[in-house]
């Protein structure tokens, strides 16, 4: 089975830090804990931790209703979703129809919105929902609209998620509200926060963060009781917000089209990570 667990392609997706995070779970005796992601997006890392039994339960949250629609629909009705994938015509005609659904994302029927999100994610350049279609509108490019729409593989990914559905909870809250909820729970929860990028967020996601949103988040993160890790693009503004925390800069190895440069990981004081660093590319402790 492929290491790509998520059916979604995600700009800035963190599937690739699985080797590091899985070691971190050993280093901090977190095996079997609950795992929560307030800004889950494609949730590739969360799913792999679950499938490989590092965690017992995952809570994935995203404020973007289109993303939430996808997760809640495949968890609630995987069979219908897979039948639709089998039948859907991957053409520009369908693309135009599904693009229109995103214009009314706040009111559209959730299942319809889920189909639209998935279709655009798999047919747009780099999976960016509001971006352009692979091959261009006139389909003159080298790659065509269906280049990333391999139906059997995508159906298999959804069926695998369906097998774990009792251990996956999905929500559509603001990240801060979600974090407060998780932090108040009694059980051991590792919270991984991957908020919208500081620099590129507005281009990539439907919801992005202003400077004051990043500030507000950092103020709250500093008060959290649970073990946590935050990731960001490497920028002085962010480093200053987390000036007193332990941090590592590393290179996020992604495909050329998604490349976003150096990233930083920031840790709560009760997390040890020295023994896991070898799994990151070019790590530098800050
Ligand atoms: C950097 S991406 C997360 C990528 C994810 N870690 C992955 O591996 O696919 C940030 C996500 O935060 C979501 N988001 C933006 N503002 C939010 C908010 N206020 N609350 C919760 N999620 C938000 C975006 O929709 C986007 O999916």
mmCIF file of C-alpha atoms and ligand atoms in Angstrom:
data_model
loop_
_atom_site.group_PDB
_atom_site.id
_atom_site.type_symbol
_atom_site.label_atom_id
_atom_site.label_comp_id
_atom_site.label_asym_id
_atom_site.label_seq_id
_atom_site.Cartn_x
_atom_site.Cartn_y
_atom_site.Cartn_z
ATOM 1 C CA UNK A 1 0.000 0.000 0.000
ATOM 2 C CA UNK A 2 1.278 3.450 -0.937
ATOM 3 C CA UNK A 3 2.612 5.834 1.718
ATOM 4 C CA UNK A 4 0.184 8.426 0.360
ATOM 5 C CA UNK A 5 -2.779 7.877 2.640
ATOM 6 C CA UNK A 6 -4.829 10.950 1.831
ATOM 7 C CA UNK A 7 -7.046 11.107 -1.254
ATOM 8 C CA UNK A 8 -6.389 14.879 -1.334
ATOM 9 C CA UNK A 9 -3.324 16.559 -2.799
ATOM 10 C CA UNK A 10 -2.369 19.348 -0.479
ATOM 11 C CA UNK A 11 -0.060 22.344 -0.916
ATOM 12 C CA UNK A 12 2.269 22.213 2.090
ATOM 13 C CA UNK A 13 1.035 18.720 3.007
ATOM 14 C CA UNK A 14 3.015 17.239 5.880
ATOM 15 C CA UNK A 15 2.932 13.563 4.963
ATOM 16 C CA UNK A 16 6.675 13.868 4.334
ATOM 17 C CA UNK A 17 7.559 14.507 8.006
ATOM 18 C CA UNK A 18 6.057 11.167 9.023
ATOM 19 C CA UNK A 19 9.541 9.599 9.629
ATOM 20 C CA UNK A 20 10.319 12.411 12.086
ATOM 21 C CA UNK A 21 6.954 12.469 13.848
ATOM 22 C CA UNK A 22 6.803 8.691 14.194
ATOM 23 C CA UNK A 23 10.232 8.748 15.899
ATOM 24 C CA UNK A 24 9.057 11.625 18.073
ATOM 25 C CA UNK A 25 6.213 9.413 19.271
ATOM 26 C CA UNK A 26 8.737 6.796 20.428
ATOM 27 C CA UNK A 27 11.018 9.386 21.970
ATOM 28 C CA UNK A 28 8.174 10.868 24.006
ATOM 29 C CA UNK A 29 6.337 7.626 24.811
ATOM 30 C CA UNK A 30 3.275 8.852 22.941
ATOM 31 C CA UNK A 31 2.406 5.573 21.222
ATOM 32 C CA UNK A 32 -1.334 4.955 21.495
ATOM 33 C CA UNK A 33 -2.109 8.586 22.327
ATOM 34 C CA UNK A 34 -4.834 10.653 20.715
ATOM 35 C CA UNK A 35 -3.698 12.942 17.911
ATOM 36 C CA UNK A 36 -5.363 16.227 16.976
ATOM 37 C CA UNK A 37 -4.821 18.564 14.012
ATOM 38 C CA UNK A 38 -6.682 21.906 14.145
ATOM 39 C CA UNK A 39 -5.575 22.837 10.583
ATOM 40 C CA UNK A 40 -5.793 19.388 9.042
ATOM 41 C CA UNK A 41 -6.142 20.079 5.292
ATOM 42 C CA UNK A 42 -5.236 16.838 3.482
ATOM 43 C CA UNK A 43 -4.534 15.102 6.831
ATOM 44 C CA UNK A 44 -1.907 12.844 5.216
ATOM 45 C CA UNK A 45 0.268 12.727 8.332
ATOM 46 C CA UNK A 46 -2.652 12.064 10.688
ATOM 47 C CA UNK A 47 -3.922 9.197 8.529
ATOM 48 C CA UNK A 48 -0.534 7.538 8.260
ATOM 49 C CA UNK A 49 -0.014 7.719 12.035
ATOM 50 C CA UNK A 50 -3.396 6.047 12.440
ATOM 51 C CA UNK A 51 -2.957 3.393 9.760
ATOM 52 C CA UNK A 52 0.438 2.422 11.147
ATOM 53 C CA UNK A 53 -1.016 2.252 14.681
ATOM 54 C CA UNK A 54 1.059 5.029 16.248
ATOM 55 C CA UNK A 55 -2.120 6.664 17.515
ATOM 56 C CA UNK A 56 -5.426 5.339 18.754
ATOM 57 C CA UNK A 57 -7.705 8.112 17.545
ATOM 58 C CA UNK A 58 -7.335 11.135 15.296
ATOM 59 C CA UNK A 59 -9.297 14.393 15.451
ATOM 60 C CA UNK A 60 -9.063 16.335 12.209
ATOM 61 C CA UNK A 61 -10.442 19.838 11.961
ATOM 62 C CA UNK A 62 -10.498 22.453 9.208
ATOM 63 C CA UNK A 63 -12.436 25.691 8.982
ATOM 64 C CA UNK A 64 -12.761 25.447 5.219
ATOM 65 C CA UNK A 65 -16.253 24.060 4.621
ATOM 66 C CA UNK A 66 -15.147 22.523 1.310
ATOM 67 C CA UNK A 67 -12.449 20.486 3.043
ATOM 68 C CA UNK A 68 -14.756 19.567 5.906
ATOM 69 C CA UNK A 69 -17.423 18.460 3.408
ATOM 70 C CA UNK A 70 -14.969 16.055 1.837
ATOM 71 C CA UNK A 71 -13.899 14.420 5.112
ATOM 72 C CA UNK A 72 -17.368 14.190 6.585
ATOM 73 C CA UNK A 73 -18.816 12.784 3.343
ATOM 74 C CA UNK A 74 -16.256 10.030 2.861
ATOM 75 C CA UNK A 75 -16.552 9.040 6.520
ATOM 76 C CA UNK A 76 -20.345 9.112 6.415
ATOM 77 C CA UNK A 77 -20.941 7.661 2.978
ATOM 78 C CA UNK A 78 -17.797 6.102 1.498
ATOM 79 C CA UNK A 79 -19.671 3.683 -0.768
ATOM 80 C CA UNK A 80 -21.685 6.389 -2.489
ATOM 81 C CA UNK A 81 -18.597 8.540 -2.847
ATOM 82 C CA UNK A 82 -16.584 5.708 -4.419
ATOM 83 C CA UNK A 83 -19.441 4.897 -6.832
ATOM 84 C CA UNK A 84 -19.462 8.513 -7.884
ATOM 85 C CA UNK A 85 -15.681 8.406 -8.519
ATOM 86 C CA UNK A 86 -16.133 5.336 -10.675
ATOM 87 C CA UNK A 87 -18.810 7.017 -12.769
ATOM 88 C CA UNK A 88 -17.636 10.622 -12.989
ATOM 89 C CA UNK A 89 -16.531 11.906 -16.355
ATOM 90 C CA UNK A 90 -13.163 13.632 -15.832
ATOM 91 C CA UNK A 91 -13.696 16.316 -18.456
ATOM 92 C CA UNK A 92 -13.713 20.115 -18.736
ATOM 93 C CA UNK A 93 -17.497 20.025 -18.743
ATOM 94 C CA UNK A 94 -17.517 18.389 -15.304
ATOM 95 C CA UNK A 95 -14.748 20.746 -14.144
ATOM 96 C CA UNK A 96 -16.884 23.809 -14.986
ATOM 97 C CA UNK A 97 -19.876 22.305 -13.203
ATOM 98 C CA UNK A 98 -17.901 21.455 -10.048
ATOM 99 C CA UNK A 99 -16.111 24.806 -10.063
ATOM 100 C CA UNK A 100 -19.473 26.570 -9.894
ATOM 101 C CA UNK A 101 -20.357 24.641 -6.710
ATOM 102 C CA UNK A 102 -17.404 26.281 -4.890
ATOM 103 C CA UNK A 103 -18.976 29.706 -5.499
ATOM 104 C CA UNK A 104 -21.705 28.722 -3.052
ATOM 105 C CA UNK A 105 -19.529 26.680 -0.703
ATOM 106 C CA UNK A 106 -21.184 28.074 2.426
ATOM 107 C CA UNK A 107 -24.668 26.921 1.430
ATOM 108 C CA UNK A 108 -24.151 23.964 -0.942
ATOM 109 C CA UNK A 109 -25.280 20.494 0.054
ATOM 110 C CA UNK A 110 -22.314 18.853 1.860
ATOM 111 C CA UNK A 111 -22.106 15.789 -0.392
ATOM 112 C CA UNK A 112 -22.246 17.919 -3.544
ATOM 113 C CA UNK A 113 -19.568 20.188 -2.107
ATOM 114 C CA UNK A 114 -17.429 17.151 -1.207
ATOM 115 C CA UNK A 115 -17.547 15.926 -4.803
ATOM 116 C CA UNK A 116 -16.667 19.381 -6.082
ATOM 117 C CA UNK A 117 -13.738 19.735 -3.646
ATOM 118 C CA UNK A 118 -12.342 16.339 -4.524
ATOM 119 C CA UNK A 119 -12.798 16.815 -8.270
ATOM 120 C CA UNK A 120 -11.052 20.203 -8.305
ATOM 121 C CA UNK A 121 -8.336 19.030 -5.915
ATOM 122 C CA UNK A 122 -7.475 16.144 -8.235
ATOM 123 C CA UNK A 123 -7.733 18.090 -11.506
ATOM 124 C CA UNK A 124 -6.207 21.479 -10.595
ATOM 125 C CA UNK A 125 -2.525 22.365 -10.665
ATOM 126 C CA UNK A 126 -0.956 21.391 -7.294
ATOM 127 C CA UNK A 127 -4.412 20.566 -5.928
ATOM 128 C CA UNK A 128 -5.227 24.237 -5.296
ATOM 129 C CA UNK A 129 -9.041 24.463 -5.248
ATOM 130 C CA UNK A 130 -9.167 28.034 -6.496
ATOM 131 C CA UNK A 131 -6.328 27.439 -9.015
ATOM 132 C CA UNK A 132 -6.282 26.507 -12.682
ATOM 133 C CA UNK A 133 -6.894 23.130 -14.279
ATOM 134 C CA UNK A 134 -4.014 20.790 -15.235
ATOM 135 C CA UNK A 135 -3.393 21.182 -18.987
ATOM 136 C CA UNK A 136 -5.086 24.604 -19.121
ATOM 137 C CA UNK A 137 -8.626 25.578 -20.031
ATOM 138 C CA UNK A 138 -8.146 24.472 -23.646
ATOM 139 C CA UNK A 139 -6.338 21.282 -22.569
ATOM 140 C CA UNK A 140 -3.311 22.078 -24.732
ATOM 141 C CA UNK A 141 -0.735 21.312 -22.009
ATOM 142 C CA UNK A 142 1.503 18.254 -21.820
ATOM 143 C CA UNK A 143 -0.525 16.829 -18.924
ATOM 144 C CA UNK A 144 -4.302 16.668 -19.188
ATOM 145 C CA UNK A 145 -7.111 17.100 -16.685
ATOM 146 C CA UNK A 146 -7.102 13.424 -15.635
ATOM 147 C CA UNK A 147 -3.324 13.167 -14.975
ATOM 148 C CA UNK A 148 -3.877 12.956 -11.187
ATOM 149 C CA UNK A 149 -7.245 11.187 -11.259
ATOM 150 C CA UNK A 150 -6.314 7.499 -11.075
ATOM 151 C CA UNK A 151 -9.668 6.109 -10.051
ATOM 152 C CA UNK A 152 -8.676 2.658 -8.653
ATOM 153 C CA UNK A 153 -5.955 4.149 -6.424
ATOM 154 C CA UNK A 154 -8.201 6.941 -5.142
ATOM 155 C CA UNK A 155 -11.039 4.544 -4.402
ATOM 156 C CA UNK A 156 -8.607 2.274 -2.517
ATOM 157 C CA UNK A 157 -7.462 5.209 -0.366
ATOM 158 C CA UNK A 158 -11.050 6.089 0.540
ATOM 159 C CA UNK A 159 -11.909 2.475 1.329
ATOM 160 C CA UNK A 160 -8.907 2.233 3.643
ATOM 161 C CA UNK A 161 -10.041 5.366 5.499
ATOM 162 C CA UNK A 162 -13.517 3.886 5.770
ATOM 163 C CA UNK A 163 -12.068 0.837 7.572
ATOM 164 C CA UNK A 164 -10.723 3.178 10.281
ATOM 165 C CA UNK A 165 -13.735 5.477 10.416
ATOM 166 C CA UNK A 166 -14.613 4.771 14.059
ATOM 167 C CA UNK A 167 -11.198 6.100 15.033
ATOM 168 C CA UNK A 168 -11.496 9.344 13.049
ATOM 169 C CA UNK A 169 -13.425 12.425 14.195
ATOM 170 C CA UNK A 170 -13.931 15.374 11.901
ATOM 171 C CA UNK A 171 -14.959 18.942 12.709
ATOM 172 C CA UNK A 172 -15.362 22.329 11.075
ATOM 173 C CA UNK A 173 -14.357 24.750 13.832
ATOM 174 C CA UNK A 174 -12.057 27.724 13.914
ATOM 175 C CA UNK A 175 -8.595 26.352 14.767
ATOM 176 C CA UNK A 176 -8.404 28.242 18.081
ATOM 177 C CA UNK A 177 -11.803 27.019 19.279
ATOM 178 C CA UNK A 178 -10.806 23.470 18.369
ATOM 179 C CA UNK A 179 -7.496 23.736 20.242
ATOM 180 C CA UNK A 180 -9.268 25.028 23.356
ATOM 181 C CA UNK A 181 -11.632 22.056 23.216
ATOM 182 C CA UNK A 182 -8.817 19.534 22.833
ATOM 183 C CA UNK A 183 -6.704 21.146 25.538
ATOM 184 C CA UNK A 184 -9.579 20.817 28.011
ATOM 185 C CA UNK A 185 -9.890 17.053 27.587
ATOM 186 C CA UNK A 186 -8.488 14.640 30.172
ATOM 187 C CA UNK A 187 -6.698 12.093 27.965
ATOM 188 C CA UNK A 188 -3.168 12.312 26.555
ATOM 189 C CA UNK A 189 -3.464 14.283 23.300
ATOM 190 C CA UNK A 190 -0.655 15.373 21.016
ATOM 191 C CA UNK A 191 -1.716 18.506 19.153
ATOM 192 C CA UNK A 192 0.013 19.289 15.878
ATOM 193 C CA UNK A 193 -0.742 22.766 14.552
ATOM 194 C CA UNK A 194 0.043 23.498 10.911
ATOM 195 C CA UNK A 195 -1.646 26.871 10.388
ATOM 196 C CA UNK A 196 -1.816 28.641 7.010
ATOM 197 C CA UNK A 197 1.655 29.689 5.906
ATOM 198 C CA UNK A 198 2.798 33.121 6.995
ATOM 199 C CA UNK A 199 3.943 34.170 3.534
ATOM 200 C CA UNK A 200 2.083 32.100 0.983
ATOM 201 C CA UNK A 201 -1.174 31.326 2.782
ATOM 202 C CA UNK A 202 -3.438 33.638 0.783
ATOM 203 C CA UNK A 203 -2.462 32.038 -2.537
ATOM 204 C CA UNK A 204 -2.897 28.482 -1.389
ATOM 205 C CA UNK A 205 -5.911 28.180 0.885
ATOM 206 C CA UNK A 206 -9.470 29.445 0.956
ATOM 207 C CA UNK A 207 -8.943 30.637 4.555
ATOM 208 C CA UNK A 208 -5.706 32.359 5.421
ATOM 209 C CA UNK A 209 -4.254 34.153 8.438
ATOM 210 C CA UNK A 210 -3.341 37.807 8.977
ATOM 211 C CA UNK A 211 -0.409 38.847 11.182
ATOM 212 C CA UNK A 212 -2.748 39.382 14.102
ATOM 213 C CA UNK A 213 -4.262 35.898 13.637
ATOM 214 C CA UNK A 214 -0.765 34.396 13.886
ATOM 215 C CA UNK A 215 -0.141 36.501 17.013
ATOM 216 C CA UNK A 216 -3.396 35.470 18.611
ATOM 217 C CA UNK A 217 -2.674 31.812 17.911
ATOM 218 C CA UNK A 218 0.808 32.012 19.428
ATOM 219 C CA UNK A 219 -0.560 33.657 22.590
ATOM 220 C CA UNK A 220 -2.949 30.791 23.014
ATOM 221 C CA UNK A 221 -0.421 28.088 22.167
ATOM 222 C CA UNK A 222 1.832 29.413 24.935
ATOM 223 C CA UNK A 223 -0.921 28.676 27.455
ATOM 224 C CA UNK A 224 -1.657 25.129 26.306
ATOM 225 C CA UNK A 225 -1.243 22.266 28.758
ATOM 226 C CA UNK A 226 -1.036 19.422 26.250
ATOM 227 C CA UNK A 227 2.079 18.419 24.312
ATOM 228 C CA UNK A 228 2.183 20.297 21.022
ATOM 229 C CA UNK A 229 4.179 21.017 17.892
ATOM 230 C CA UNK A 230 3.666 23.932 15.483
ATOM 231 C CA UNK A 231 5.015 24.158 11.929
ATOM 232 C CA UNK A 232 5.505 27.234 9.757
ATOM 233 C CA UNK A 233 7.386 28.610 6.818
ATOM 234 C CA UNK A 234 10.670 30.031 8.105
ATOM 235 C CA UNK A 235 10.155 33.727 8.756
ATOM 236 C CA UNK A 236 11.500 36.157 11.381
ATOM 237 C CA UNK A 237 8.014 37.302 12.327
ATOM 238 C CA UNK A 238 7.087 33.734 13.296
ATOM 239 C CA UNK A 239 10.431 33.034 14.998
ATOM 240 C CA UNK A 240 9.850 36.110 17.158
ATOM 241 C CA UNK A 241 6.350 34.991 18.127
ATOM 242 C CA UNK A 242 7.868 31.776 19.482
ATOM 243 C CA UNK A 243 11.131 33.324 20.712
ATOM 244 C CA UNK A 244 11.380 31.302 23.921
ATOM 245 C CA UNK A 245 10.465 27.872 22.483
ATOM 246 C CA UNK A 246 12.782 25.177 21.180
ATOM 247 C CA UNK A 247 12.776 25.199 17.368
ATOM 248 C CA UNK A 248 14.247 23.322 14.423
ATOM 249 C CA UNK A 249 14.654 24.609 10.889
ATOM 250 C CA UNK A 250 14.651 21.961 8.161
ATOM 251 C CA UNK A 251 14.062 21.496 4.442
ATOM 252 C CA UNK A 252 10.651 20.244 3.501
ATOM 253 C CA UNK A 253 11.188 17.790 0.661
ATOM 254 C CA UNK A 254 8.244 18.215 -1.649
ATOM 255 C CA UNK A 255 7.622 17.938 -5.345
ATOM 256 C CA UNK A 256 9.023 20.857 -7.334
ATOM 257 C CA UNK A 257 5.607 22.340 -8.031
ATOM 258 C CA UNK A 258 4.760 22.513 -4.320
ATOM 259 C CA UNK A 259 8.161 23.566 -3.102
ATOM 260 C CA UNK A 260 7.913 26.158 -0.370
ATOM 261 C CA UNK A 261 11.481 26.275 1.012
ATOM 262 C CA UNK A 262 12.681 26.065 4.609
ATOM 263 C CA UNK A 263 10.222 25.309 7.370
ATOM 264 C CA UNK A 264 10.389 25.495 11.143
ATOM 265 C CA UNK A 265 9.039 23.165 13.793
ATOM 266 C CA UNK A 266 8.364 24.631 17.232
ATOM 267 C CA UNK A 267 7.864 22.440 20.309
ATOM 268 C CA UNK A 268 6.211 22.624 23.699
ATOM 269 C CA UNK A 269 8.747 22.484 26.519
ATOM 270 C CA UNK A 270 7.688 18.948 27.523
ATOM 271 C CA UNK A 271 8.643 17.438 24.129
ATOM 272 C CA UNK A 272 12.064 15.882 23.502
ATOM 273 C CA UNK A 273 13.188 15.721 19.864
ATOM 274 C CA UNK A 274 16.991 15.346 19.742
ATOM 275 C CA UNK A 275 16.751 11.610 19.009
ATOM 276 C CA UNK A 276 14.365 12.126 16.085
ATOM 277 C CA UNK A 277 16.189 14.909 14.234
ATOM 278 C CA UNK A 278 18.087 12.548 11.911
ATOM 279 C CA UNK A 279 14.777 11.946 10.115
ATOM 280 C CA UNK A 280 14.539 15.568 8.967
ATOM 281 C CA UNK A 281 16.395 16.950 5.947
ATOM 282 C CA UNK A 282 19.230 19.336 6.964
ATOM 283 C CA UNK A 283 17.918 20.073 10.488
ATOM 284 C CA UNK A 284 19.318 23.093 12.360
ATOM 285 C CA UNK A 285 18.323 23.731 15.984
ATOM 286 C CA UNK A 286 17.460 27.392 16.561
HETATM 287 C C1 LIG B 1 -0.892 24.521 5.987
HETATM 288 S S1 LIG B 1 -2.511 23.950 5.645
HETATM 289 C C2 LIG B 1 -2.531 22.431 6.502
HETATM 290 C C3 LIG B 1 -1.931 21.303 5.725
HETATM 291 C C4 LIG B 1 -2.028 19.976 6.447
HETATM 292 N N1 LIG B 1 -1.183 19.930 7.628
HETATM 293 C C5 LIG B 1 -1.671 18.822 5.518
HETATM 294 O O1 LIG B 1 -0.681 18.116 5.771
HETATM 295 O O2 LIG B 1 -2.379 18.649 4.520
HETATM 296 C C6 LIG B 1 -3.527 24.993 6.620
HETATM 297 C C7 LIG B 1 -4.998 24.623 6.678
HETATM 298 O O3 LIG B 1 -5.634 25.486 7.628
HETATM 299 C C8 LIG B 1 -6.965 25.728 7.213
HETATM 300 N N2 LIG B 1 -7.430 26.932 7.924
HETATM 301 C C9 LIG B 1 -7.244 28.231 7.602
HETATM 302 N N3 LIG B 1 -7.746 29.041 8.563
HETATM 303 C C10 LIG B 1 -8.244 28.236 9.519
HETATM 304 C C11 LIG B 1 -8.852 28.474 10.770
HETATM 305 N N4 LIG B 1 -9.069 29.705 11.233
HETATM 306 N N5 LIG B 1 -9.209 27.411 11.517
HETATM 307 C C12 LIG B 1 -9.007 26.142 11.080
HETATM 308 N N6 LIG B 1 -8.447 25.867 9.891
HETATM 309 C C13 LIG B 1 -8.055 26.889 9.120
HETATM 310 C C14 LIG B 1 -6.859 25.846 5.705
HETATM 311 O O4 LIG B 1 -8.115 25.561 5.114
HETATM 312 C C15 LIG B 1 -5.790 24.794 5.393
HETATM 313 O O5 LIG B 1 -6.397 23.577 5.070
#
